[in-house]
Structure formats: C-alpha cells, structure tokens
Coordinates of C-alpha atoms and ligand atoms in Angstrom, one line a residue:
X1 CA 30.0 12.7 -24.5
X2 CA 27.9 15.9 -23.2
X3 CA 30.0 18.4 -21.1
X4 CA 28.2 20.7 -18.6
X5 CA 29.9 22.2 -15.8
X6 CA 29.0 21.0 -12.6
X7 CA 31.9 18.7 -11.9
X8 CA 29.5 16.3 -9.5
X9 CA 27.0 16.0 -12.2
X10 CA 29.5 15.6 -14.9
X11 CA 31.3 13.0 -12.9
X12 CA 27.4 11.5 -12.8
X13 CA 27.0 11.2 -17.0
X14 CA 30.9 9.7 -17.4
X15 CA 29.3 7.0 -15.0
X16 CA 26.2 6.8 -16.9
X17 CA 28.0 6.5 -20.4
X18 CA 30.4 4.0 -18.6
X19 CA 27.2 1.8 -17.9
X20 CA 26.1 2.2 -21.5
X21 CA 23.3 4.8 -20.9
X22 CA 24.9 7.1 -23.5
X23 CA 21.1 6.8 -25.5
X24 CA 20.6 9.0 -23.2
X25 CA 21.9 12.3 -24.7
X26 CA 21.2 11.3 -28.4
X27 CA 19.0 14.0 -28.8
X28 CA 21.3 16.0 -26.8
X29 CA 21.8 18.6 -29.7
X30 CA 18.0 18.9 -30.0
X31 CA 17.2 20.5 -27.3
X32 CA 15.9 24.0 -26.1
X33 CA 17.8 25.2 -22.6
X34 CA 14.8 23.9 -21.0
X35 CA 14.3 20.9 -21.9
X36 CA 18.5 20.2 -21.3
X37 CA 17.8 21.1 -18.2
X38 CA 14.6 18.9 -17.2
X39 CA 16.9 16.2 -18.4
X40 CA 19.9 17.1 -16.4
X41 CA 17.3 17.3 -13.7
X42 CA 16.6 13.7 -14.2
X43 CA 19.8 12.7 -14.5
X44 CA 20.6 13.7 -10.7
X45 CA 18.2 11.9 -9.3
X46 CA 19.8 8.6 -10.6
X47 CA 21.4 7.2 -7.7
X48 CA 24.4 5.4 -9.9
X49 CA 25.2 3.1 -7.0
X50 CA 21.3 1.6 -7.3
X51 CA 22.1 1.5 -11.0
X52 CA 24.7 -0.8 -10.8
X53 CA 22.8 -3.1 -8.5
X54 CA 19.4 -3.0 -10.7
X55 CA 21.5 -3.6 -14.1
X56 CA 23.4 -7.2 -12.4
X57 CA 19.6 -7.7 -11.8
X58 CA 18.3 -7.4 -15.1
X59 CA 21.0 -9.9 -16.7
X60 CA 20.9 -12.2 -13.7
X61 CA 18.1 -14.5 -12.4
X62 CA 16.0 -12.9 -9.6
X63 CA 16.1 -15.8 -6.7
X64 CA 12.9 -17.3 -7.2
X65 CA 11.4 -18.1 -4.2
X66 CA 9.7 -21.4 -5.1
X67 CA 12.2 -24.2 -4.9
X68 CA 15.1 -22.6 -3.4
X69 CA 13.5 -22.2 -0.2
X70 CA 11.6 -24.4 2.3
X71 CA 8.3 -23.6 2.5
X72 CA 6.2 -24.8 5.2
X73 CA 2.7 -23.1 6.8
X74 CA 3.2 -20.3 9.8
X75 CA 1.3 -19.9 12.7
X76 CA -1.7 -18.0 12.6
X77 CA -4.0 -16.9 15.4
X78 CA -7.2 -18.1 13.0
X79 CA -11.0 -16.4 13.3
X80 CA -11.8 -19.8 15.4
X81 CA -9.5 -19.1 18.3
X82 CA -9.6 -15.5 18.7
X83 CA -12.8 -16.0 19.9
X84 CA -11.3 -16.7 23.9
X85 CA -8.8 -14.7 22.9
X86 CA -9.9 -11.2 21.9
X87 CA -11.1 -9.9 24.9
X88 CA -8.0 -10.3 26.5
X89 CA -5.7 -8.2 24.0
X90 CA -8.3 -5.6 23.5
X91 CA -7.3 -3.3 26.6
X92 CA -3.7 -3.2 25.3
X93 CA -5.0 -2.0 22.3
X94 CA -7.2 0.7 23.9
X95 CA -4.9 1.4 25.9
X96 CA -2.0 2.0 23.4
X97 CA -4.7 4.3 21.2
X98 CA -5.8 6.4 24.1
X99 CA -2.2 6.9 25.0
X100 CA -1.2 8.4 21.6
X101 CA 0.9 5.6 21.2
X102 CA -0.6 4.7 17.6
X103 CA -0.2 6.3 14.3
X104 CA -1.5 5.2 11.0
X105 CA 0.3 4.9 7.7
X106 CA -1.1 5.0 4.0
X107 CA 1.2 3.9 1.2
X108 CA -0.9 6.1 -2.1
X109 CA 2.5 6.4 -3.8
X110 CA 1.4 3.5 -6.7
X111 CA -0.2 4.3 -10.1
X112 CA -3.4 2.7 -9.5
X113 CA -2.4 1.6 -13.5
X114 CA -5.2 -1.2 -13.1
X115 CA -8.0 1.0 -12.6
X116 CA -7.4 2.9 -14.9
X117 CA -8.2 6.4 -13.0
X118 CA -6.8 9.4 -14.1
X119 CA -5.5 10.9 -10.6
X120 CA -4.8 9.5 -7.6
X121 CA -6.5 6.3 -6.4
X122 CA -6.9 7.5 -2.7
X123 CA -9.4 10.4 -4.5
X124 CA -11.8 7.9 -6.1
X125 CA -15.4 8.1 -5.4
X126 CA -16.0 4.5 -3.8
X127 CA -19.2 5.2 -1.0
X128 CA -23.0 4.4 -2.9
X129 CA -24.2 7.4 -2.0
X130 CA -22.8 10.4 -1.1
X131 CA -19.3 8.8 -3.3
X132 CA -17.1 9.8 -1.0
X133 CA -13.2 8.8 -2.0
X134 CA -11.7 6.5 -0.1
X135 CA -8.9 9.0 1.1
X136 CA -12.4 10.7 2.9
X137 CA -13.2 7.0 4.0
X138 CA -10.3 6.5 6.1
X139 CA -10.2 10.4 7.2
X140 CA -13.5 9.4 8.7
X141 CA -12.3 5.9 10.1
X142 CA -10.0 8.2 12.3
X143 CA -11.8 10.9 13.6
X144 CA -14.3 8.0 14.5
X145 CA -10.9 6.6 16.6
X146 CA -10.0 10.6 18.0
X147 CA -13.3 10.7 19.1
X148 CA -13.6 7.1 20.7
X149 CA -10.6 7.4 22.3
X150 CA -9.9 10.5 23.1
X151 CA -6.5 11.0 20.9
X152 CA -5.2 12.2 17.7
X153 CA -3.8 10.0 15.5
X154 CA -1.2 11.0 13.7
X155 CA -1.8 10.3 10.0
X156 CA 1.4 9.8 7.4
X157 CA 0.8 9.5 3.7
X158 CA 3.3 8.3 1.5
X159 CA 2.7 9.5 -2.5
X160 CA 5.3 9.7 -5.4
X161 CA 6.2 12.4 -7.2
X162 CA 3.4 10.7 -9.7
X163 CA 0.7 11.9 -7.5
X164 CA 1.8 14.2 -4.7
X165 CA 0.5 17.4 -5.7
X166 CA -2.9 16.4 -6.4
X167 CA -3.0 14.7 -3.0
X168 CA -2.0 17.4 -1.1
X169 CA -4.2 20.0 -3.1
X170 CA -7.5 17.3 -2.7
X171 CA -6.8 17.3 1.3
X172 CA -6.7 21.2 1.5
X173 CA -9.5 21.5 -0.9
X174 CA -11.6 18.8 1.3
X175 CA -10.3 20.9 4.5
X176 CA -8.7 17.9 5.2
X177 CA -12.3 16.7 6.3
X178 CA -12.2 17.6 9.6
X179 CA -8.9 16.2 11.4
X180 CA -6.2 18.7 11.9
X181 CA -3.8 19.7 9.4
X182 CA -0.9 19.1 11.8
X183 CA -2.1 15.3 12.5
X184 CA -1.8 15.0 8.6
X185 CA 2.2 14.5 7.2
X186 CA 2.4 13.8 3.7
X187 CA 6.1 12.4 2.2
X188 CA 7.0 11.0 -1.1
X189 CA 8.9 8.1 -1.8
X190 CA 11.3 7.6 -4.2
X191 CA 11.3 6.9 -8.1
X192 CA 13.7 4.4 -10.5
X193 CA 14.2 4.5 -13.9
X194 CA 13.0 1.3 -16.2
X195 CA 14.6 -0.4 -18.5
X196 CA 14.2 -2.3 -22.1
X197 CA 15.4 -5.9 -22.4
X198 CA 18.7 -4.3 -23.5
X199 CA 19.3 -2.8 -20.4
X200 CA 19.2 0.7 -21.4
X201 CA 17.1 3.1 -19.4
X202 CA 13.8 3.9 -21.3
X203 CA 13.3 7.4 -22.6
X204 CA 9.5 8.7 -22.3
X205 CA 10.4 11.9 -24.0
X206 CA 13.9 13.1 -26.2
X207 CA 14.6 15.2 -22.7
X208 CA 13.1 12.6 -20.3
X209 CA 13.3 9.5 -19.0
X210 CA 10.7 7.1 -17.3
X211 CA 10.8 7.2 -13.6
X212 CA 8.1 5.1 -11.4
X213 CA 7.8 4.5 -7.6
X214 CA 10.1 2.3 -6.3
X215 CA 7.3 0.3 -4.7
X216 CA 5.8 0.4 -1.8
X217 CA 9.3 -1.3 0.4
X218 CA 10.0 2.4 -0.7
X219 CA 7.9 3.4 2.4
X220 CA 10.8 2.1 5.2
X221 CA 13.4 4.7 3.7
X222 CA 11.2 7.6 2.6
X223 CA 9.8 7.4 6.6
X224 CA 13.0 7.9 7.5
X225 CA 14.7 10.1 5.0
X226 CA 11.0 12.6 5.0
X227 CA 11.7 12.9 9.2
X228 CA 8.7 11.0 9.7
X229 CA 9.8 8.2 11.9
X230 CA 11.7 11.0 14.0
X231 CA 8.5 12.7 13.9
X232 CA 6.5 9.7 15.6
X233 CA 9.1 9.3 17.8
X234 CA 8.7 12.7 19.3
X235 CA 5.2 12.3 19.3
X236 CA 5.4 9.2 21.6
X237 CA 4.2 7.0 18.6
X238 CA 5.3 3.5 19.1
X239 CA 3.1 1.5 17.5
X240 CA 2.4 2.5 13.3
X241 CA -0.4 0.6 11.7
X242 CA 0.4 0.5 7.9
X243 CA -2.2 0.3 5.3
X244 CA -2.8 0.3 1.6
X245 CA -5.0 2.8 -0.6
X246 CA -7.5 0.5 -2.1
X247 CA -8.8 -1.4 0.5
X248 CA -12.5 0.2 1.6
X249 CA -13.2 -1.9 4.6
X250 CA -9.9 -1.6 5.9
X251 CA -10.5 -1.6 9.9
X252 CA -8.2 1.3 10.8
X253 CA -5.9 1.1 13.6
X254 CA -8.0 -2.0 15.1
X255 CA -7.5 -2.1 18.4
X256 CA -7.8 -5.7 18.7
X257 CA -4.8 -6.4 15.9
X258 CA -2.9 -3.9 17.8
X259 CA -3.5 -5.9 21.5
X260 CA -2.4 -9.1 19.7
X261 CA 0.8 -7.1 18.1
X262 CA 1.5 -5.8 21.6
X263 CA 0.9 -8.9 23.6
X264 CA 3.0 -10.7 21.1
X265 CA 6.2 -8.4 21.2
X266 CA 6.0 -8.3 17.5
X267 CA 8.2 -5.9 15.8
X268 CA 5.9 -6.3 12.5
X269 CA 2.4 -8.2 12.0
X270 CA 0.4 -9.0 9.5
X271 CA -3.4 -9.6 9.2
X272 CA -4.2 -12.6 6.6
X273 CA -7.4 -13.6 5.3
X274 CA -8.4 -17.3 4.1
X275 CA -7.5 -17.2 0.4
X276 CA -10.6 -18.3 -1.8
X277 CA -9.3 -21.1 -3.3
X278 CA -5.7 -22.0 -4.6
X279 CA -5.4 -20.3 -7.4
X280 CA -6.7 -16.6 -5.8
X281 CA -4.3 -13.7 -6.8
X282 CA -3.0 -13.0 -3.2
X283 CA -0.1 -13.6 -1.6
X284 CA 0.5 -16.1 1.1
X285 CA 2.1 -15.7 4.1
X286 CA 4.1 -18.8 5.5
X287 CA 7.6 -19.8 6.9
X288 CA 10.7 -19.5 4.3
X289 CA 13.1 -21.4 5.8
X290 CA 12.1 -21.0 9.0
X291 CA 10.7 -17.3 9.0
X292 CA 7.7 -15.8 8.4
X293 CA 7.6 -13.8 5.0
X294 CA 5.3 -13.4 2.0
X295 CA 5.6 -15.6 -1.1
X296 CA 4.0 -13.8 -4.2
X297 CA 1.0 -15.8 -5.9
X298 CA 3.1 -16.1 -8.9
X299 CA 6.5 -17.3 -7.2
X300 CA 4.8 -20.4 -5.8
X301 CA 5.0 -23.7 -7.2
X302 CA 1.7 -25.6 -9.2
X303 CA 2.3 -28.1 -5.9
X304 CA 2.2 -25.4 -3.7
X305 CA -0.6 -23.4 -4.9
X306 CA -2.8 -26.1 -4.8
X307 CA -1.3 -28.7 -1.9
X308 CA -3.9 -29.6 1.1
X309 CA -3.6 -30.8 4.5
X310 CA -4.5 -33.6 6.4
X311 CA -7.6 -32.2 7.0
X312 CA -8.0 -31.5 3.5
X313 CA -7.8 -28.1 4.2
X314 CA -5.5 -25.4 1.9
X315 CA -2.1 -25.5 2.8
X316 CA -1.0 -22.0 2.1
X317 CA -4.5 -20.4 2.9
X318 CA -3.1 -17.1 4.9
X319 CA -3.7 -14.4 2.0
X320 CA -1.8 -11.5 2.8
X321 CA -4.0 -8.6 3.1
X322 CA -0.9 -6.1 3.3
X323 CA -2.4 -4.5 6.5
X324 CA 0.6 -4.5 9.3
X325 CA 1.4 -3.3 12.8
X326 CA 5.0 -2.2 12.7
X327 CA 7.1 -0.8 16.0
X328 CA 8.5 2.3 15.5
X329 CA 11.9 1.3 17.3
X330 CA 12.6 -1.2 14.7
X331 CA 12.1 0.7 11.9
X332 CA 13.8 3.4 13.4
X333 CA 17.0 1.3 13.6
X334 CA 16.0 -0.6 10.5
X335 CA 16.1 2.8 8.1
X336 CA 19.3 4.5 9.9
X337 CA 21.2 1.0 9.3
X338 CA 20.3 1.8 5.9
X339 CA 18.2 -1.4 5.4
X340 CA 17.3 -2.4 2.0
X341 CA 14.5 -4.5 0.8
X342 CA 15.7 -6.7 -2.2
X343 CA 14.4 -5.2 -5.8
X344 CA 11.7 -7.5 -7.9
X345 CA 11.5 -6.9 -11.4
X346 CA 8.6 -6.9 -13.4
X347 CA 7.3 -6.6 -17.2
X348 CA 5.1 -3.9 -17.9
X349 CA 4.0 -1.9 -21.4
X350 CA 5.6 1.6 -21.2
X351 CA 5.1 4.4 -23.3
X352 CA 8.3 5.2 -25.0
X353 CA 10.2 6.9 -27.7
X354 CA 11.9 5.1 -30.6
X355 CA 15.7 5.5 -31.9
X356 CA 14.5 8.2 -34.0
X357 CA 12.5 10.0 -30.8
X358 CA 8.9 9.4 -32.0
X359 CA 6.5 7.7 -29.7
X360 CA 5.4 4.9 -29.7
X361 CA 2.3 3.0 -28.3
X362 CA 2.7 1.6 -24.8
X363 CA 1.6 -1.9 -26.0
X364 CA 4.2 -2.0 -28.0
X365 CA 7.5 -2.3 -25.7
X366 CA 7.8 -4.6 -22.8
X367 CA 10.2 -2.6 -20.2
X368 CA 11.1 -3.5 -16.9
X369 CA 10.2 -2.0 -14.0
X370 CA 11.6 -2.5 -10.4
X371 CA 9.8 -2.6 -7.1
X372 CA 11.1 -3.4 -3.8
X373 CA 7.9 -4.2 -1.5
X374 CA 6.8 -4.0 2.5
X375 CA 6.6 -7.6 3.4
X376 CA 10.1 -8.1 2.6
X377 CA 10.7 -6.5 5.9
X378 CA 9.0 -9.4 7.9
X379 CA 12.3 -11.8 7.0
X380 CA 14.1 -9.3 9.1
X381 CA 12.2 -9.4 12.0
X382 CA 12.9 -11.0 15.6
X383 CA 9.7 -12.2 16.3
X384 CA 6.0 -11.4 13.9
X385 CA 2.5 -11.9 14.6
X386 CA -0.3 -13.3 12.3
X387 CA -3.8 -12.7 12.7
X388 CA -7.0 -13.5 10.6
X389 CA -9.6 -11.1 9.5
X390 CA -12.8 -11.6 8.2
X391 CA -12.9 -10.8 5.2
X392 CA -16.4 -9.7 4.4
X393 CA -15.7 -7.3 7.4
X394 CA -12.6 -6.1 6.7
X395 CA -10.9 -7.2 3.0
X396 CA -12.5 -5.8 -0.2
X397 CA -10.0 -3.7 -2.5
X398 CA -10.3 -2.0 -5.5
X399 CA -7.4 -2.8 -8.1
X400 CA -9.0 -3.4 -11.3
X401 CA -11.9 -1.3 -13.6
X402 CA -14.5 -4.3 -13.7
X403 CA -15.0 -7.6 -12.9
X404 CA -13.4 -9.1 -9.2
X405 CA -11.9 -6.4 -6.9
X406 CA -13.5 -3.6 -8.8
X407 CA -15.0 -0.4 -7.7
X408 CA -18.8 -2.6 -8.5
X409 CA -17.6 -5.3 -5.5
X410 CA -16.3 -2.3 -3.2
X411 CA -19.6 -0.6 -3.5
X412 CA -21.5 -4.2 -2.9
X413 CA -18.8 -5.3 0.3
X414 CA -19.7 -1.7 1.8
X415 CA -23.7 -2.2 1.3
X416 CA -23.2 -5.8 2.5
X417 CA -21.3 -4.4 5.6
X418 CA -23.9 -1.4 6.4
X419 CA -26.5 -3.7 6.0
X420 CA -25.3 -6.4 8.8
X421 CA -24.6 -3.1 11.1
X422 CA -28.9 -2.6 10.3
X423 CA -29.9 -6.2 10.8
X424 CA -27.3 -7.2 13.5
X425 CA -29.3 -4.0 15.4
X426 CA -32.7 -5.3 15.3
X427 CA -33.8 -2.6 12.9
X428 CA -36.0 -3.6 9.4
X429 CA -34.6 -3.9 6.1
X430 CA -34.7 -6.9 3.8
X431 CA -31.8 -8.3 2.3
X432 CA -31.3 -10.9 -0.5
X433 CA -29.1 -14.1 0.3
X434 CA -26.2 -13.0 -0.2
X435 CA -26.7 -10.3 2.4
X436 CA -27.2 -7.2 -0.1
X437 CA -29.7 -4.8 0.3
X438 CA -32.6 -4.0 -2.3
X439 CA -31.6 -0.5 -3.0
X440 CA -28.4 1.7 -2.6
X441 CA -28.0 3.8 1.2
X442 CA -24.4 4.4 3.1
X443 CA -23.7 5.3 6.9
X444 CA -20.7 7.2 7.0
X445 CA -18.0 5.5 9.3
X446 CA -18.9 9.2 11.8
X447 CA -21.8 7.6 12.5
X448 CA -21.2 3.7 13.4
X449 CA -19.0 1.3 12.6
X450 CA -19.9 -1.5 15.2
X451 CA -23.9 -3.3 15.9
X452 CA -23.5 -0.9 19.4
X453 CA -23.0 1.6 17.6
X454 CA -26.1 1.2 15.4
X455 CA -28.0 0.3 18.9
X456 CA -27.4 3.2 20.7
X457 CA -28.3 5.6 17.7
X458 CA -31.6 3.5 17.3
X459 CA -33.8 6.6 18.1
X460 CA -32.1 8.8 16.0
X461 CA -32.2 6.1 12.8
X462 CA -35.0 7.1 10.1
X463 CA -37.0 4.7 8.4
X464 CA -34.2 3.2 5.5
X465 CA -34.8 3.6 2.4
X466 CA -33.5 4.0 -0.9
X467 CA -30.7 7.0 -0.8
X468 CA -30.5 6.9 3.0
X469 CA -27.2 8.7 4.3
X470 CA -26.3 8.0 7.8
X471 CA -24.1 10.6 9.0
X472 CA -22.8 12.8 11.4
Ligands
UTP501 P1 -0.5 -2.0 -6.0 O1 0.3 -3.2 -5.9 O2 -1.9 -2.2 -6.2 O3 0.1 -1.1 -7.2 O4 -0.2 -1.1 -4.8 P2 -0.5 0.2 -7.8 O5 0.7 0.8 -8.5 O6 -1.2 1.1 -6.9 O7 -1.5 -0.3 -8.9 P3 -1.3 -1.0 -10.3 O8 -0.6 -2.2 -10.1 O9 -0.6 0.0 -11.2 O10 -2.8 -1.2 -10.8 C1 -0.6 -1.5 -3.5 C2 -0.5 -0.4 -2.6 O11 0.9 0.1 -2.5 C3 1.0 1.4 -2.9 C4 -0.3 1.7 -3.7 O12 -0.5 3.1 -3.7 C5 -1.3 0.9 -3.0 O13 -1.7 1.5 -1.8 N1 2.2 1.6 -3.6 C6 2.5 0.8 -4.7 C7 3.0 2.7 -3.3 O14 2.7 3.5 -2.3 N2 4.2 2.9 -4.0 C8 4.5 2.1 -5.0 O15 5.6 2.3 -5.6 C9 3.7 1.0 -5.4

C-alpha cells in the first residue's frame, strides 16, 4: 500500500484498497511528482461513502421498473382541453414573471457523447443562418422575457468539470450576449468514477482515473451545495423553470406552463408531448404505484410499450420532454435534507488503460457508468402537474450527429416554426406540405416569437427571401 502523509487522505486509500481499488496505485512507482499528485487529486474527490453504495449496485440487480411496479396512465391536462383553460392560468404566470418570481435553469453538464461535438453542446451552431449556438438561442429567449415583462431573469447553468471552462470563457467571449453578467450563475455538478465488469474503477491514464457527471439528478445537490438555491431565494425566486441543452424550440419560462404549475400547487411539473408511436425513444410519464414519475423507454415492458386504450389510443403516450417547473421551497428543503435521487447504471465504451498501462480503444471495454437523473424527484413530490406541448412548437432536440433528432431536424423544426410565425401573419412566402420553406432565413427569438409579434412588426418586415435575418 502507498503512504503519503495527509492522515485524512491516507485514511481515504486504506478504504480504497479495503474495497479492492488497489489497481489503483499499480503504476504508483512510475510516476513523476506531478502526475502522483493529479492522482492524489483524484483520489479526494472519491466520496468513499458513494463508493460503497455504487459497488452493492454493480453486483446487485438495479430495481427494474417494469413489473415490480403498477403502472397505470396519469392525468394530463392534453392540447384539447387547454384550449378553455389557458387563458385562465396565463395572468398567474405573467404575473409570477413580472414579479421576479421566475428563474430559469439549464442542465449543460452532459458530454453531448451522441453528437459527437468536440466542446460543449450549449456552443453548437444550430440557427440556418446567422448559426447562432443554442446557449445564444436561449440567451435571446430571455432577454425577449426581460423585455416583455419588465424583469430579469435570473439564469443558472449547471456544467461539469468536463465542460465548465469553455462555457464560462464562450459567455464572456459572446459578452454574454446582452443580459447581465450578474443575472448569469454558472455551477458545476459533480463527477463519479466508472467501473469495469469487475468492479474496479477504470483508469483513463497510469495517474488518472475516469470521472463523468453524475447525471443530470446531479442538478438538485450542486444547486444547493454551489449557493444557488440560497441565491434564488434571496432574489425572491420562487418558481425555477428547468430545461435541458439540446432542445431548440424549448419555450423558455412559458408563462402559460408556469400559471398551470401555480394554479395547481405543484411542487414539480412536467411538460409531455404525445409520443410518436410506441416504440419512440422517450420516456413516458405515468403513475408508479400511484405516483407520478418517469419510466425510461427501455424499462417498460413489450406489453407496455405498445398497449392501447379503449379508444384505441396509446396507453403510455405522455413522452417526457424533460422541461419542468420546480418550487424553490421544495428543493430548498429537498437538498438540505440531503435527498438523494437513486443511481442507474449504464454500459458505455470507455477509453482505458490495460494491466500493463497502454491504451486501449474505447470500443474495446464495456464500463459502467452511473447516473442519477431529474425526474426521479417527481416520486417525492406532494402534489405534480402535467401539461402537453405541441411538439412542432416546442419539442425538437439535438442528441445525435444525423438522422432523427439531429442538428438537420433542429435546423428544419426552426424553419418550420419561423415559417408558421410568416404565414400565420398574413405575410407571402410559399411553403411545401410539410410546412418548410423553399430556401433557408431565421428571425432571431429578439425579434418575434408569437403571430402578434410578427403582426405588429409587419411594416418593418422586408420582402423574404433566401438569407433573410430577422433581428433586433
Ligand atoms: P443527455 O441524456 O442527452 O446526455 O442529457 P448527454 O451526456 O448530454 O449526451 P450523450 O448521451 O452523451 O449523447 C440531457 C441533458 O442533461 C444534461 C445534458 O447536458 C443535457 O442538457 N446532463 C446530462 C447534465 O447536465 N449532466 C449530466 O451528467 C448528464
């Protein structure tokens, strides 16, 4: 066993080499000073007491949803009955946003792994024309809000320690594109080791081992531990609308989801969109045992994915589109209870070393990695809310390179979109059946994001054509 002479971190490897992590230091005698000490580094961050926990994990069966739970549908407030609805629960929601009782909250701590995009996703160019990222997307959602309603939003971005530095440098380099750099709160989240089959932590380096977010559940403990929640709360921030990096046509802080959450008393709410057919990759959101929760594409039964109503209608249509309202209070007293969202494991190819220290290809090893995640949090709440979303309107993401829910769909869902603001305003442009334009143009979310916006711009609108930017 290695000796060094901090007693707490010595006490740290006796525990490490009790759990059989002793691979660890095999290359121990190898090292330069500074490369012991990157590993030592590493080696405090290990919180033993979540090692324990994720190692009973790894040789026990995760509790698979599917069959040892009761599954049945949730209530949803669907497209069809918002419509006398909608205009009832809108005041509370302008209300609550001209108050400064709303906040908005990005989770960008992931590794965007699918898309394959070397840096953060939040800074990939997304728009048709001007390709604006999507981090500038949102930036502009907001100051579209400040301006509508007279407020400042305060803005919390959660990264990992993956990403953190080139987010924080792309926001000062963009001059944070034009909110203030006090409305703008970045914290990271934390990481976890992974592990081989064995159950030994994977080594990505002879002085390093391989640390990835601990998923985006990570968010309820790194708002708390970063000050963030005490931050809100000082701000008079009572209502946090959570969001997710890849979605382009989120609708940020939407005042009608957040009149339904407030008229609802919901501590947490989700929007859901209707899946598009059984065997989409989406989550659903329904009752387990009695309480509304998310059940993983992949954790429901054949029977399930595909059962029907009387109506002949999906069963489980309500596709999570991990867009929430979440009450401040109750996360508050969620995080300082020291609640913890239950770990989910998952295979994944990691670049590693072998017993002799070389490299080896990432498709090569299967590890494990462990996540906790958000929705998790809903089977802990009093009382949730469900809404649907449109999803041409509001649901296109970009996860993967090519093909469905690519950056090629994203570009076509925002032309789509700025196209029906055109049409739905009276003004001439000719679209194809499925609603797409003939040639590429963007408005920027500055200059409308609703057919009254559009309307009351009219006279400023040029001719549109082929490269037309509509912007502030
Ligand atoms: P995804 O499930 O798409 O994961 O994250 P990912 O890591 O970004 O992408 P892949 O799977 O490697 O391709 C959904 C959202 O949750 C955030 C992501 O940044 C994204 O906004 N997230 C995910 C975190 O903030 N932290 C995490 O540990 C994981």
């Amino acid at each position: 066993m290695i000796h060094v002479q901090d007693s707490v971190l010595q006490q740290k490897i006796e525990q490490l080499y009790a759990y059989n992590q002793g691979h660890i230091f095999r290359f121990w005698e190898e090292l330069n000073d500074t490369e012991k000490e990157t590993l030592l580094v590493q080696i405090n961050k290990i919180d033993v007491s979540i090692l324990k926990e994720l190692l009973a994990l790894l040789s026990g069966n995760e509790k698979e949803i599917s069959g040892f739970f009761k599954l049945e549908p949730t209530d949803v407030m669907t497209l069809k009955n918002r419509i006398n609805r909608d205009n009832a629960v809108l005041p509370l929601g302008e209300e609550a946003l001209r108050q400064g009782e709303v906040a908005a909250f990005l989770v960008a701590g992931g590794q965007g792994s699918r898309l394959g995009f070397d840096g953060p996703k939040g800074i990939f160019p997304v728009t048709p024309v001007k390709q604006k990222s999507l981090f500038q997307l949102f930036a502009e959602k907001l100051q579209y809000l400040n301006k509508k309603y007279d407020t400042h939003i305060p803005w919390y971005i959660m990264t990992s320690e993956t990403n953190h530095e080139t987010t924080v440098r792309f926001f000062r380099k963009m001059n944070y594109f034009g909110l203030s750099e006090n409305e703008i709160r970045f914290f990271k989240q934390d990481m976890l080791p992974a592990f081989d089959k064995a159950g030994k932590i994977i080594m990505e380096e002879k002085h390093r081992l391989f640390f990835s977010p601990n998923g985006h559940g990570g968010s309820l403990q790194a708002l708390y531990k970063s000050g963030s929640l005490a931050d809100m709360e000082a701000r008079g921030v009572k209502h946090l609308f959570y969001f997710q990096v890849d979605n382009v046509l989120v609708n940020l802080c939407d005042p009608f989801f957040l009149g339904y959450h407030i008229a609802a008393q919901a501590q947490m709410s989700t929007k859901v969109i209707r899946k598009t057919g059984p065997e989409e990759k989406m989550g659903v959101i329904c009752k387990i045992n009695g309480q509304d929760g998310v059940v993983e594409y992949s954790d429901l039964s054949e029977e399930e994915t595909f059962a029907r109503t009387e109506k002949d209608e999906l069963k489980y249509w309500a596709g999570n589109t991990a867009i929430h309202m979440m009450d401040v209070k109750f996360l508050s007293t969620r995080a300082q209870r020291g609640a913890k969202l239950p770990y989910h494991k998952a295979e994944k190819n990691i670049s590693c070393i072998n017993a002799s220290g070389e490299k080896i290809k990432t498709d090569k090893k299967k590890g494990i990695k462990f996540e906790t995640f958000i929705f998790d949090l809903l089977l802990d709440v009093r009382k949730s809310f469900t809404l649907e979303a449109d999803r041409g309107k509001e649901f296109s993401a970009v996860k993967n390179k090519a093909g469905s829910d690519s950056p090629a769909t994203a570009k076509q869902d925002l032309l789509r979109n700025y196209a029906a603001l055109v049409t739905g305003a009276g003004l001439p442009l000719s679209v194809n059946a499925e609603g797409l334009p003939e040639f590429d143009f963007e408005i920027s979310p500055l200059f409308a994001q609703s057919v009254d916006d559009i309307k009351e711009k009219r006279e400023q609108i040029p001719a549109i054509t082929k490269g037309t930017y509509l912007g502030d």
